[in-house]
C-alpha cells in the first residue's frame, strides 16, 4: 500500500499521527485504510502517475481560476471527466486534508468549523470555516466547468487556438 495511487474511488486523504509519524487515512468509496506516507506525497505520486505533476496541476488551475490560494487541482481526467481534488489548507501544509470534489455531498457549519459529508455516508469534522469549505467547493465547480468547456472546444473540428499562425501549404512542384 505504500505505492498507493489516487483513483476515482478515492474520496479523502487525511493526515493522521501514527506512532509519532505522519500517515494518511485514505477513505475510498467502499473501504478505509492507513498509508505510512503524507497526503502530499500521495497526491504528488498520483499526479506523476497520471502524466503530470502537482506543480503543473496547480499552474493549470491558476490559469483557469486566477491566482488563488488553496487552488483545487485536476489530478487526472477519465472518460471526459476531470477528477478534481480540493485542499482545505495550503497544498504543502502537513495538516491539509484533500477531498474529491465529486465525493462531497454536503458541507455543514459546526461550532468548531465544518462537517463534510461524503457520498459514502461518512463525514469528517474539520477545523476549517464553512466559508472556506464552500469557497473551495465553488472553485472546484468552476474548475470543472472551465475544463469541460475547453474539452468541448477541443472536440470541435473548427477550433483554432488563439494566436495561431496559419502555415501556407508547400508550393507544388
Short mmCIF file of C-alpha atoms in Angstrom, two decimals:
data_model
loop_
_atom_site.label_atom_id
_atom_site.label_comp_id
_atom_site.label_asym_id
_atom_site.label_seq_id
_atom_site.Cartn_x
_atom_site.Cartn_y
_atom_site.Cartn_z
CA UNK A 1 0.00 0.00 0.00
CA UNK A 2 2.97 2.38 0.17
CA UNK A 3 2.64 2.88 -3.60
CA UNK A 4 -1.00 3.99 -3.41
CA UNK A 5 -2.34 5.97 -6.38
CA UNK A 6 -5.49 8.06 -6.10
CA UNK A 7 -8.39 6.76 -8.22
CA UNK A 8 -11.97 7.80 -8.91
CA UNK A 9 -12.87 5.75 -5.80
CA UNK A 10 -10.66 7.90 -3.54
CA UNK A 11 -12.84 10.29 -1.55
CA UNK A 12 -10.45 11.77 1.02
CA UNK A 13 -6.81 11.87 2.14
CA UNK A 14 -6.47 12.97 5.76
CA UNK A 15 -3.23 13.37 7.69
CA UNK A 16 -3.12 11.40 10.94
CA UNK A 17 -0.43 10.90 13.55
CA UNK A 18 0.53 7.22 13.73
CA UNK A 19 3.23 6.24 16.23
CA UNK A 20 4.70 9.76 16.17
CA UNK A 21 4.84 9.90 12.36
CA UNK A 22 2.53 11.50 9.85
CA UNK A 23 0.46 8.97 7.88
CA UNK A 24 -2.61 9.23 5.66
CA UNK A 25 -6.09 8.00 6.35
CA UNK A 26 -7.48 7.09 2.94
CA UNK A 27 -11.26 6.98 2.58
CA UNK A 28 -12.47 5.29 -0.56
CA UNK A 29 -15.98 4.55 -1.77
CA UNK A 30 -16.13 1.15 -0.02
CA UNK A 31 -13.16 0.99 2.32
CA UNK A 32 -10.79 2.91 4.56
CA UNK A 33 -7.14 2.31 5.50
CA UNK A 34 -3.88 3.96 6.61
CA UNK A 35 -0.82 4.53 4.45
CA UNK A 36 2.52 5.41 6.09
CA UNK A 37 3.05 8.45 3.84
CA UNK A 38 1.98 12.09 3.98
CA UNK A 39 -1.07 13.07 1.90
CA UNK A 40 1.04 15.43 -0.21
CA UNK A 41 3.32 12.53 -1.19
CA UNK A 42 0.31 10.53 -2.37
CA UNK A 43 -1.05 13.48 -4.35
CA UNK A 44 2.36 14.15 -5.96
CA UNK A 45 2.88 10.49 -6.86
CA UNK A 46 -0.65 10.30 -8.30
CA UNK A 47 -0.11 13.41 -10.43
CA UNK A 48 3.14 11.88 -11.72
CA UNK A 49 1.40 8.54 -12.40
CA UNK A 50 -1.31 10.21 -14.48
CA UNK A 51 1.24 12.03 -16.61
CA UNK A 52 1.54 15.41 -14.96
CA UNK A 53 2.93 16.92 -11.82
CA UNK A 54 1.45 18.66 -8.81
CA UNK A 55 3.03 21.95 -9.87
CA UNK A 56 1.58 21.66 -13.39
CA UNK A 57 -1.84 20.85 -11.93
CA UNK A 58 -1.64 23.92 -9.68
CA UNK A 59 -0.43 26.11 -12.57
CA UNK A 60 -3.22 24.87 -14.87
CA UNK A 61 -5.86 25.51 -12.21
CA UNK A 62 -4.49 29.01 -11.63
CA UNK A 63 -4.70 29.72 -15.37
CA UNK A 64 -8.40 28.77 -15.29
CA UNK A 65 -9.31 30.33 -11.93
CA UNK A 66 -6.80 33.10 -11.40
CA UNK A 67 -4.02 33.12 -8.84
CA UNK A 68 -5.98 31.77 -5.88
CA UNK A 69 -4.77 30.48 -2.55
CA UNK A 70 -5.52 26.79 -1.93
CA UNK A 71 -6.42 26.16 -5.57
CA UNK A 72 -8.33 22.93 -6.29
CA UNK A 73 -6.50 20.81 -8.86
CA UNK A 74 -7.38 18.44 -11.66
CA UNK A 75 -5.46 15.37 -10.65
CA UNK A 76 -6.44 13.36 -13.73
CA UNK A 77 -9.25 13.00 -16.21
CA UNK A 78 -11.01 9.93 -17.42
CA UNK A 79 -13.91 9.36 -19.76
CA UNK A 80 -14.04 13.10 -20.42
CA UNK A 81 -14.50 13.99 -16.75
CA UNK A 82 -11.92 15.75 -14.59
CA UNK A 83 -11.00 14.21 -11.26
CA UNK A 84 -10.75 17.26 -9.01
CA UNK A 85 -9.14 17.30 -5.59
CA UNK A 86 -9.62 20.25 -3.29
CA UNK A 87 -7.35 21.12 -0.38
CA UNK A 88 -8.57 22.50 2.94
CA UNK A 89 -5.28 24.32 3.57
CA UNK A 90 -2.23 25.15 1.52
CA UNK A 91 -1.41 22.02 -0.51
CA UNK A 92 2.04 21.93 1.09
CA UNK A 93 0.71 22.08 4.67
CA UNK A 94 1.15 18.80 6.55
CA UNK A 95 -2.32 19.27 8.09
CA UNK A 96 -4.05 19.66 4.73
CA UNK A 97 -6.97 17.33 4.05
CA UNK A 98 -7.66 16.55 0.38
CA UNK A 99 -11.22 15.84 -0.79
CA UNK A 100 -12.52 14.56 -4.07
CA UNK A 101 -14.89 17.26 -5.33
CA UNK A 102 -17.29 14.63 -6.70
CA UNK A 103 -17.41 12.73 -3.40
CA UNK A 104 -18.72 15.67 -1.36
CA UNK A 105 -22.46 15.51 -0.72
CA UNK A 106 -22.84 18.37 1.70
CA UNK A 107 -20.90 20.84 3.85
CA UNK A 108 -22.39 21.91 7.16
CA UNK A 109 -21.27 24.59 9.62
CA UNK A 110 -20.18 23.23 13.00
CA UNK A 111 -19.25 25.07 16.19
CA UNK A 112 -15.58 24.08 15.66
CA UNK A 113 -15.51 24.62 11.88
CA UNK A 114 -17.33 22.44 9.37
CA UNK A 115 -18.53 18.94 8.75
CA UNK A 116 -18.03 17.48 5.29
CA UNK A 117 -20.43 14.69 4.33
CA UNK A 118 -19.26 12.25 1.67
CA UNK A 119 -21.41 10.27 -0.74
CA UNK A 120 -20.49 7.00 1.03
CA UNK A 121 -22.30 8.29 4.18
CA UNK A 122 -19.08 9.10 6.03
CA UNK A 123 -18.44 12.54 7.50
CA UNK A 124 -15.44 14.37 8.86
CA UNK A 125 -15.25 17.35 11.21
CA UNK A 126 -12.71 19.94 10.15
CA UNK A 127 -11.14 22.90 11.85
CA UNK A 128 -11.90 24.92 8.71
CA UNK A 129 -14.60 27.54 8.47
CA UNK A 130 -17.70 26.73 6.44
CA UNK A 131 -16.91 29.82 4.32
CA UNK A 132 -13.52 28.32 3.42
CA UNK A 133 -15.05 24.95 2.57
CA UNK A 134 -17.88 26.47 0.49
CA UNK A 135 -15.30 28.61 -1.32
CA UNK A 136 -13.13 25.58 -2.11
CA UNK A 137 -16.15 23.63 -3.31
CA UNK A 138 -17.28 26.52 -5.51
CA UNK A 139 -13.82 26.95 -7.06
CA UNK A 140 -13.71 23.20 -7.76
CA UNK A 141 -17.06 23.53 -9.55
CA UNK A 142 -15.75 26.44 -11.63
CA UNK A 143 -12.62 24.44 -12.45
CA UNK A 144 -14.77 21.54 -13.65
CA UNK A 145 -16.96 23.84 -15.75
CA UNK A 146 -13.97 25.50 -17.42
CA UNK A 147 -12.26 22.16 -18.04
CA UNK A 148 -15.39 20.75 -19.69
CA UNK A 149 -15.78 23.90 -21.78
CA UNK A 150 -12.20 23.55 -23.03
CA UNK A 151 -12.79 19.85 -23.76
CA UNK A 152 -15.87 20.77 -25.79
CA UNK A 153 -13.88 23.38 -27.74
CA UNK A 154 -11.15 20.83 -28.36
CA UNK A 155 -13.63 18.32 -29.76
CA UNK A 156 -14.94 20.79 -32.33
CA UNK A 157 -13.12 20.35 -35.60
CA UNK A 158 -13.19 24.07 -36.31
CA UNK A 159 -11.48 25.04 -33.05
CA UNK A 160 -8.36 27.10 -33.62
CA UNK A 161 -6.30 28.09 -30.55
CA UNK A 162 -5.92 31.83 -30.01
CA UNK A 163 -2.81 33.44 -31.54
CA UNK A 164 -2.43 30.58 -34.04
CA UNK A 165 -0.23 31.05 -37.05
CA UNK A 166 -1.55 29.56 -40.26
CA UNK A 167 1.03 27.99 -42.47
CA UNK A 168 0.67 28.08 -46.23
CA UNK A 169 0.78 24.75 -47.97
CA UNK A 170 4.13 23.96 -49.57
CA UNK A 171 4.42 25.08 -53.18
CA UNK A 172 3.59 22.38 -55.70
CA UNK A 173 6.39 21.32 -57.99
#
